[in-house]
Short mmCIF file of C-alpha atoms in Angstrom, two decimals:
data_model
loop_
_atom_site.label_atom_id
_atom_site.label_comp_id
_atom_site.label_asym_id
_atom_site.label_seq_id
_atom_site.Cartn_x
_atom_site.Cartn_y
_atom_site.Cartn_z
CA UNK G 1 -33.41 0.74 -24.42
CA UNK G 2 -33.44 4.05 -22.64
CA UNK G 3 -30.10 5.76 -23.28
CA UNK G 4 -28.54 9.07 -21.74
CA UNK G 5 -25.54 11.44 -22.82
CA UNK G 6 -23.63 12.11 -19.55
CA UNK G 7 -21.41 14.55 -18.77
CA UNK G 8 -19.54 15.90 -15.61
CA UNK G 9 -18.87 19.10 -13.93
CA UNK G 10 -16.87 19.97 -11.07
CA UNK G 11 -17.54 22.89 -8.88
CA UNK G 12 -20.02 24.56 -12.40
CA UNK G 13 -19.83 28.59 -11.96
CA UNK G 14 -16.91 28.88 -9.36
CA UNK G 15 -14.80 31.74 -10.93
CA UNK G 16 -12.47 33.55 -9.34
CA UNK G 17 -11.99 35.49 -6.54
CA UNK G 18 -14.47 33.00 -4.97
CA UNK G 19 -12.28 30.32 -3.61
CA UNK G 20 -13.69 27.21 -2.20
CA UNK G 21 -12.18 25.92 1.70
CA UNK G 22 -9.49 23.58 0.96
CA UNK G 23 -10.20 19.62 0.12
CA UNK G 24 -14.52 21.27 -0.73
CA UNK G 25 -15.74 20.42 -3.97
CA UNK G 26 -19.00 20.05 -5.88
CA UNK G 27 -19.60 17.75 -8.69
CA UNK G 28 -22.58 17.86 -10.82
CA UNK G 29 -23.05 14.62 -13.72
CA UNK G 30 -26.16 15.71 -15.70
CA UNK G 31 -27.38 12.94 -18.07
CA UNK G 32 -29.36 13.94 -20.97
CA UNK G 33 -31.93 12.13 -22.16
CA UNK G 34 -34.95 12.16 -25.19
CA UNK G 35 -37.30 14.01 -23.14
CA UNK G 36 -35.83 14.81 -19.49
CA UNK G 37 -32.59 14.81 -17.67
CA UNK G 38 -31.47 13.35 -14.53
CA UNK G 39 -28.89 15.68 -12.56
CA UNK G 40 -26.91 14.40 -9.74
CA UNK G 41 -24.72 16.50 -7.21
CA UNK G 42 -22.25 15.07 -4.83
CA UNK G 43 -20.70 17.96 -2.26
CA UNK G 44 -18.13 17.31 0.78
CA UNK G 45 -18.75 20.95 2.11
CA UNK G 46 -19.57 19.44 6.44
CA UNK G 47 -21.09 16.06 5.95
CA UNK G 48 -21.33 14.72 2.43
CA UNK G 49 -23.91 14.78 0.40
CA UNK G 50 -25.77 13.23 -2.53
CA UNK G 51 -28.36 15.26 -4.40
CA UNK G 52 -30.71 13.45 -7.11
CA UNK G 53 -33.40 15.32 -9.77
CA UNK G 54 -35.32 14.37 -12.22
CA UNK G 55 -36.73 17.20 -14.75
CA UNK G 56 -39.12 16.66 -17.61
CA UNK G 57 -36.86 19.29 -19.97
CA UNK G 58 -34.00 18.47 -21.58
CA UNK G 59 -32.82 22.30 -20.83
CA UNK G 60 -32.66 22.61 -17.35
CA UNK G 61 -29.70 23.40 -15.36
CA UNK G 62 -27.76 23.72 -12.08
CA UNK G 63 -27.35 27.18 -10.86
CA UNK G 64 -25.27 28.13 -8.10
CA UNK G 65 -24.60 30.86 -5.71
CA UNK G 66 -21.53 30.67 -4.64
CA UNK G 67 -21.80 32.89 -2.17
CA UNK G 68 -24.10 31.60 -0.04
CA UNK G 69 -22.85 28.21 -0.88
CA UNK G 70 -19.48 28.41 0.72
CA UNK G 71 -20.75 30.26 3.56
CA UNK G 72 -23.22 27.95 4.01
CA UNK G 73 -25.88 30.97 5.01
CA UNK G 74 -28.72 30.14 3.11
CA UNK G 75 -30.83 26.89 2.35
CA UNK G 76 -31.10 27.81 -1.40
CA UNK G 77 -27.69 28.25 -2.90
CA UNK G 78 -27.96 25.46 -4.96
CA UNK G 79 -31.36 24.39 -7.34
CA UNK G 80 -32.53 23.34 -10.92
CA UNK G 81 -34.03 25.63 -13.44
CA UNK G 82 -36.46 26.04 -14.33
CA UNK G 83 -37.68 24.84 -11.28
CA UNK G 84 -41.21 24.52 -12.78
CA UNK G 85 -39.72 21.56 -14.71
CA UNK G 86 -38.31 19.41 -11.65
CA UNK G 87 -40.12 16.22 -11.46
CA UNK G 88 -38.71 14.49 -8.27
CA UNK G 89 -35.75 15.71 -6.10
CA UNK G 90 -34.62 13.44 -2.96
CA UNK G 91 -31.35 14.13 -1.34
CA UNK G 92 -28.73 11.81 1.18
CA UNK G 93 -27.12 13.79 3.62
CA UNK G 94 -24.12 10.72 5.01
CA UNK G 95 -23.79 11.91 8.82
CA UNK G 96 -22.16 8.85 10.97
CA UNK G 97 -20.00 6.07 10.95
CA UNK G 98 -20.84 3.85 13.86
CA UNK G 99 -18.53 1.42 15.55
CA UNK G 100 -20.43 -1.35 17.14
CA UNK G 101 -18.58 -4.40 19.00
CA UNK G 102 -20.58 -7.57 17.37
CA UNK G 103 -20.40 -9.82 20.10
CA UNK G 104 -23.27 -12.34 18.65
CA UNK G 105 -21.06 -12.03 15.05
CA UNK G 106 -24.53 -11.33 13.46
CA UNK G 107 -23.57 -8.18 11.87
CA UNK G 108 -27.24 -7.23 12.76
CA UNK G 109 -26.58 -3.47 14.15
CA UNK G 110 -30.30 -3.18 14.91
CA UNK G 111 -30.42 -6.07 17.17
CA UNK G 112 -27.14 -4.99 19.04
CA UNK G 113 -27.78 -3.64 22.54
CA UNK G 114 -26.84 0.14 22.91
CA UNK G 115 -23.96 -0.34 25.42
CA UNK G 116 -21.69 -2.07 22.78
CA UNK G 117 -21.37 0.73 20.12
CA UNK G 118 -18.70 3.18 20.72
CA UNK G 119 -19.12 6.97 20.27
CA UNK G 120 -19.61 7.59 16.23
CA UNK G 121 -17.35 9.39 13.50
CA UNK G 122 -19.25 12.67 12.65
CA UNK G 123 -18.60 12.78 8.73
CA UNK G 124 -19.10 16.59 9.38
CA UNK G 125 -15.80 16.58 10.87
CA UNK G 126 -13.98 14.75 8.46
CA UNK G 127 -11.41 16.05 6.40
CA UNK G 128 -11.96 15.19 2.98
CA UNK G 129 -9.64 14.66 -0.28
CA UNK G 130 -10.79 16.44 -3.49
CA UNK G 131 -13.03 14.41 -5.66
CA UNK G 132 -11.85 12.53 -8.20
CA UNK G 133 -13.68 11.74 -11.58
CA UNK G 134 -13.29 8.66 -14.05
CA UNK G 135 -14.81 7.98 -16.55
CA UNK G 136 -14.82 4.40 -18.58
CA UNK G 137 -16.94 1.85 -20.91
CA UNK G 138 -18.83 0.86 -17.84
CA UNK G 139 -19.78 4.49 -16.29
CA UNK G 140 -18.95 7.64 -14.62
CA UNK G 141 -17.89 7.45 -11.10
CA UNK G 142 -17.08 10.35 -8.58
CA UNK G 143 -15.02 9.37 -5.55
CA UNK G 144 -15.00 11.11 -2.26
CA UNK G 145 -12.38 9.70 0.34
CA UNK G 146 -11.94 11.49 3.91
CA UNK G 147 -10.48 10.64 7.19
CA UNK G 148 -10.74 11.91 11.30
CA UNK G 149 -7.78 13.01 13.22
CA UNK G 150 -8.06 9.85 15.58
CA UNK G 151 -5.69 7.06 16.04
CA UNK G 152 -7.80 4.94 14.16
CA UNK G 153 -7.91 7.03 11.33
CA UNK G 154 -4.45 7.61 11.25
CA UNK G 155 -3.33 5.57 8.08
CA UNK G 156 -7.33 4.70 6.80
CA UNK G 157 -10.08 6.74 5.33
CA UNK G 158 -14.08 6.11 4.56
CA UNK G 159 -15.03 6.70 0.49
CA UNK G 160 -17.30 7.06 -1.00
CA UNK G 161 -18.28 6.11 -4.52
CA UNK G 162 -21.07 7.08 -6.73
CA UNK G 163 -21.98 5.86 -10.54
CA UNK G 164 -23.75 6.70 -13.38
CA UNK G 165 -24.63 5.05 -16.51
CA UNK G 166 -25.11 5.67 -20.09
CA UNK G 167 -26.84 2.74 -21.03
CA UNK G 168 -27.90 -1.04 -19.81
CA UNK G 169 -24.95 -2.95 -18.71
CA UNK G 170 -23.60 -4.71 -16.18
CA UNK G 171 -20.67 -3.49 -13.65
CA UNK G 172 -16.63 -4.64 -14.21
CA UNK G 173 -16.73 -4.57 -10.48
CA UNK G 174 -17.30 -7.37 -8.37
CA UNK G 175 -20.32 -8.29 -7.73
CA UNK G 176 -21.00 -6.98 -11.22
CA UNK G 177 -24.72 -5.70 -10.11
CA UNK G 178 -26.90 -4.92 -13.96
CA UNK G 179 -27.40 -1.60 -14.32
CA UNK G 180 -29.51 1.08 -16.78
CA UNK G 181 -29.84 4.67 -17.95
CA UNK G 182 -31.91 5.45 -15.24
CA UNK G 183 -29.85 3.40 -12.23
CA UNK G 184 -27.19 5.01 -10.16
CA UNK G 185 -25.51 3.21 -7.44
CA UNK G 186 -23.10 4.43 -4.24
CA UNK G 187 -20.06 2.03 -2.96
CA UNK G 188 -19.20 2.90 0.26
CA UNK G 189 -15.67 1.14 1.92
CA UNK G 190 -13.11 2.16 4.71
CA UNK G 191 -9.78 1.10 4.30
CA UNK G 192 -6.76 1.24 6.78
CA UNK G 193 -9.22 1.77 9.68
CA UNK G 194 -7.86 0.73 13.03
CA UNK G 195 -10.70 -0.66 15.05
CA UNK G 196 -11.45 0.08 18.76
CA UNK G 197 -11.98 -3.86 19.39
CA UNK G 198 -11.21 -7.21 18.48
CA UNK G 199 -14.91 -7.95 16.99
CA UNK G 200 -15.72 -4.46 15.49
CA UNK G 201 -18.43 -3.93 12.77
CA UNK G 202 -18.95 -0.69 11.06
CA UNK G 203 -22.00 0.79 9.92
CA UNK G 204 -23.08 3.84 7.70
CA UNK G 205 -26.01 6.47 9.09
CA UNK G 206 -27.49 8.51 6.25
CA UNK G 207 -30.67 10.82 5.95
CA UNK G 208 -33.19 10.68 3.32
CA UNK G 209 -34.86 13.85 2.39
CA UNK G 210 -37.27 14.64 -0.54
CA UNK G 211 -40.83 15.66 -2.07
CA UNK G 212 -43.49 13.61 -0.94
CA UNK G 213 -45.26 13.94 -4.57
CA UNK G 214 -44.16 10.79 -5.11
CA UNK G 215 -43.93 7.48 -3.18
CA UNK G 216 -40.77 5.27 -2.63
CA UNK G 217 -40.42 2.29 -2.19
CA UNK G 218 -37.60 -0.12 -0.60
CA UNK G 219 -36.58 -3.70 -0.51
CA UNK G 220 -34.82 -6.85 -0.35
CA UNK G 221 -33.70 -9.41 -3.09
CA UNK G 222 -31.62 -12.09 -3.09
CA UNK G 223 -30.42 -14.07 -6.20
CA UNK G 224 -27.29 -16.54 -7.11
CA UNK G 225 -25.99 -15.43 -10.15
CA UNK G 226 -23.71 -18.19 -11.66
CA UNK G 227 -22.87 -16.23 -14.66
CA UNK G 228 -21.03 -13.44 -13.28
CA UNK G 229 -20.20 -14.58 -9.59
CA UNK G 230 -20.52 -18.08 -7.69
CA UNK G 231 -21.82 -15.71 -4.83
CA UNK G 232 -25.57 -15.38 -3.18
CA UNK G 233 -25.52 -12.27 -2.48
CA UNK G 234 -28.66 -9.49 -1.33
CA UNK G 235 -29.31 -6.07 -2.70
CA UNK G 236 -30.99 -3.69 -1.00
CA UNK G 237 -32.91 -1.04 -3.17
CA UNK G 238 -34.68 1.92 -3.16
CA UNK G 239 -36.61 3.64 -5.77
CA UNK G 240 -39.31 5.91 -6.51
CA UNK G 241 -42.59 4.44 -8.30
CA UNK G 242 -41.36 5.87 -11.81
CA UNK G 243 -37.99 4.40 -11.44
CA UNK G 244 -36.07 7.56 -12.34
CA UNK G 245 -33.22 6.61 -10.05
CA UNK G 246 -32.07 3.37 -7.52
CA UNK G 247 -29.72 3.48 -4.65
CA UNK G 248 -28.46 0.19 -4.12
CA UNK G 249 -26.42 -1.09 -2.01
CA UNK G 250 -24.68 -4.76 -1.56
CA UNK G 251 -23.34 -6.67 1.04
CA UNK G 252 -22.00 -10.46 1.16
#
């Protein structure tokens, strides 16, 4: 079984006088493995962000400029070298929460008619808490949590969770999805929010962006697992051909 050494950095290269806005914060979680590394970068600076590459060298890195990075002025204050050795890079820029009033309780936000959602939370606007990293037998997680100043944010928040893993397992969380070396998965909850109506539903817009040198590839599965969880439950997944990384996401 494919195996990686992980380890976690938060905000690599910030020394002072450079001083990051207050509740910003960049963590990198590199895992090492025989013959490549997979590096993944979660930022809060506007609208959060989830950055995933894939290098064939076991040496590359994550450089920074600082600078331009908490300025936001240029497009390339953050990469991997040596960039000749990057494999496949995707990132997921997390940009809206949508409130939606569900009034066929089919929690179908596609097939909802335009006139029942209510204006979105712009994540860019959200003030965020400063990431929080554990680390246990299971995997290393990163935690973002943020909130709006609206009344219905005024004692809840939107996180956001994202894992890595050393080594084939299976989550201590419910519903205990399998995972590998090469997974990764995002949890994304609200908790505390007040909603605008009495048959809300909340759903989570997010942009993909990435080289088209390879394809992806994204679908549905659906299993009862008796083991773990009396549940049937569906996972949605998305992964590149060479599996270096899956997004998955679960809902009951």
């Amino acid at each position: 079984f494919v195996s990686r050494c992980l380890r976690e950095y938060l905000n690599p290269g910030l020394t002072p006088p450079l001083v990051l806005p207050q509740g910003v914060g960049l963590v990198h979680v590199r895992g090492l493995g025989q013959s490549d590394t997979l590096h993944f970068l979660l930022c809060n600076h506007g609208a959060p962000a989830l950055l995933m590459v894939n290098t064939y060298s076991t040496q590359s890195a994550v450089q920074v400029d600082w600078p331009a990075f908490i300025n936001r002025s240029s497009s390339g204050s953050l990469r991997v070298e040596p960039q000749t050795s990057v494999r496949y890079s995707r990132a997921l820029v997390f940009t809206r929460v949508w409130e939606y009033d569900d009034v066929s309780n089919t929690a179908d936000p596609q097939q909802t008619a335009e006139s029942s959602f209510y204006p979105p939370y712009e994540l860019q606007n959200f003030i965020w808490s400063d990431p929080k990293i554990t680390v246990n037998q299971t995997g290393h997680t990163v935690t973002l949590c943020g909130r709006e100043k609206t009344e219905s944010f005024l004692n809840g928040s939107l996180c956001l969770q994202f894992s890595a893993f050393e080594s084939v397992g299976r989550d201590q969380v419910w519903p205990n999805l399998r995972h590998n070396a090469n997974s990764s998965q995002l949890r994304v909850w609200l908790d505390g929010v007040t909603p605008r109506g009495n048959r809300s539903r909340f759903a989570l817009e997010f942009q993909s962006v990435g080289d088209s040198v390879f394809r992806e590839r994204a679908y549905d599965c659906s299993c009862i697992d008796d083991e773990y969880k009396p549940f049937f439950f569906q996972v949605n997944t998305s992964a590149n051909l060479h599996n270096v990384s899956d997004f998955c996401l679960h809902r009951i």
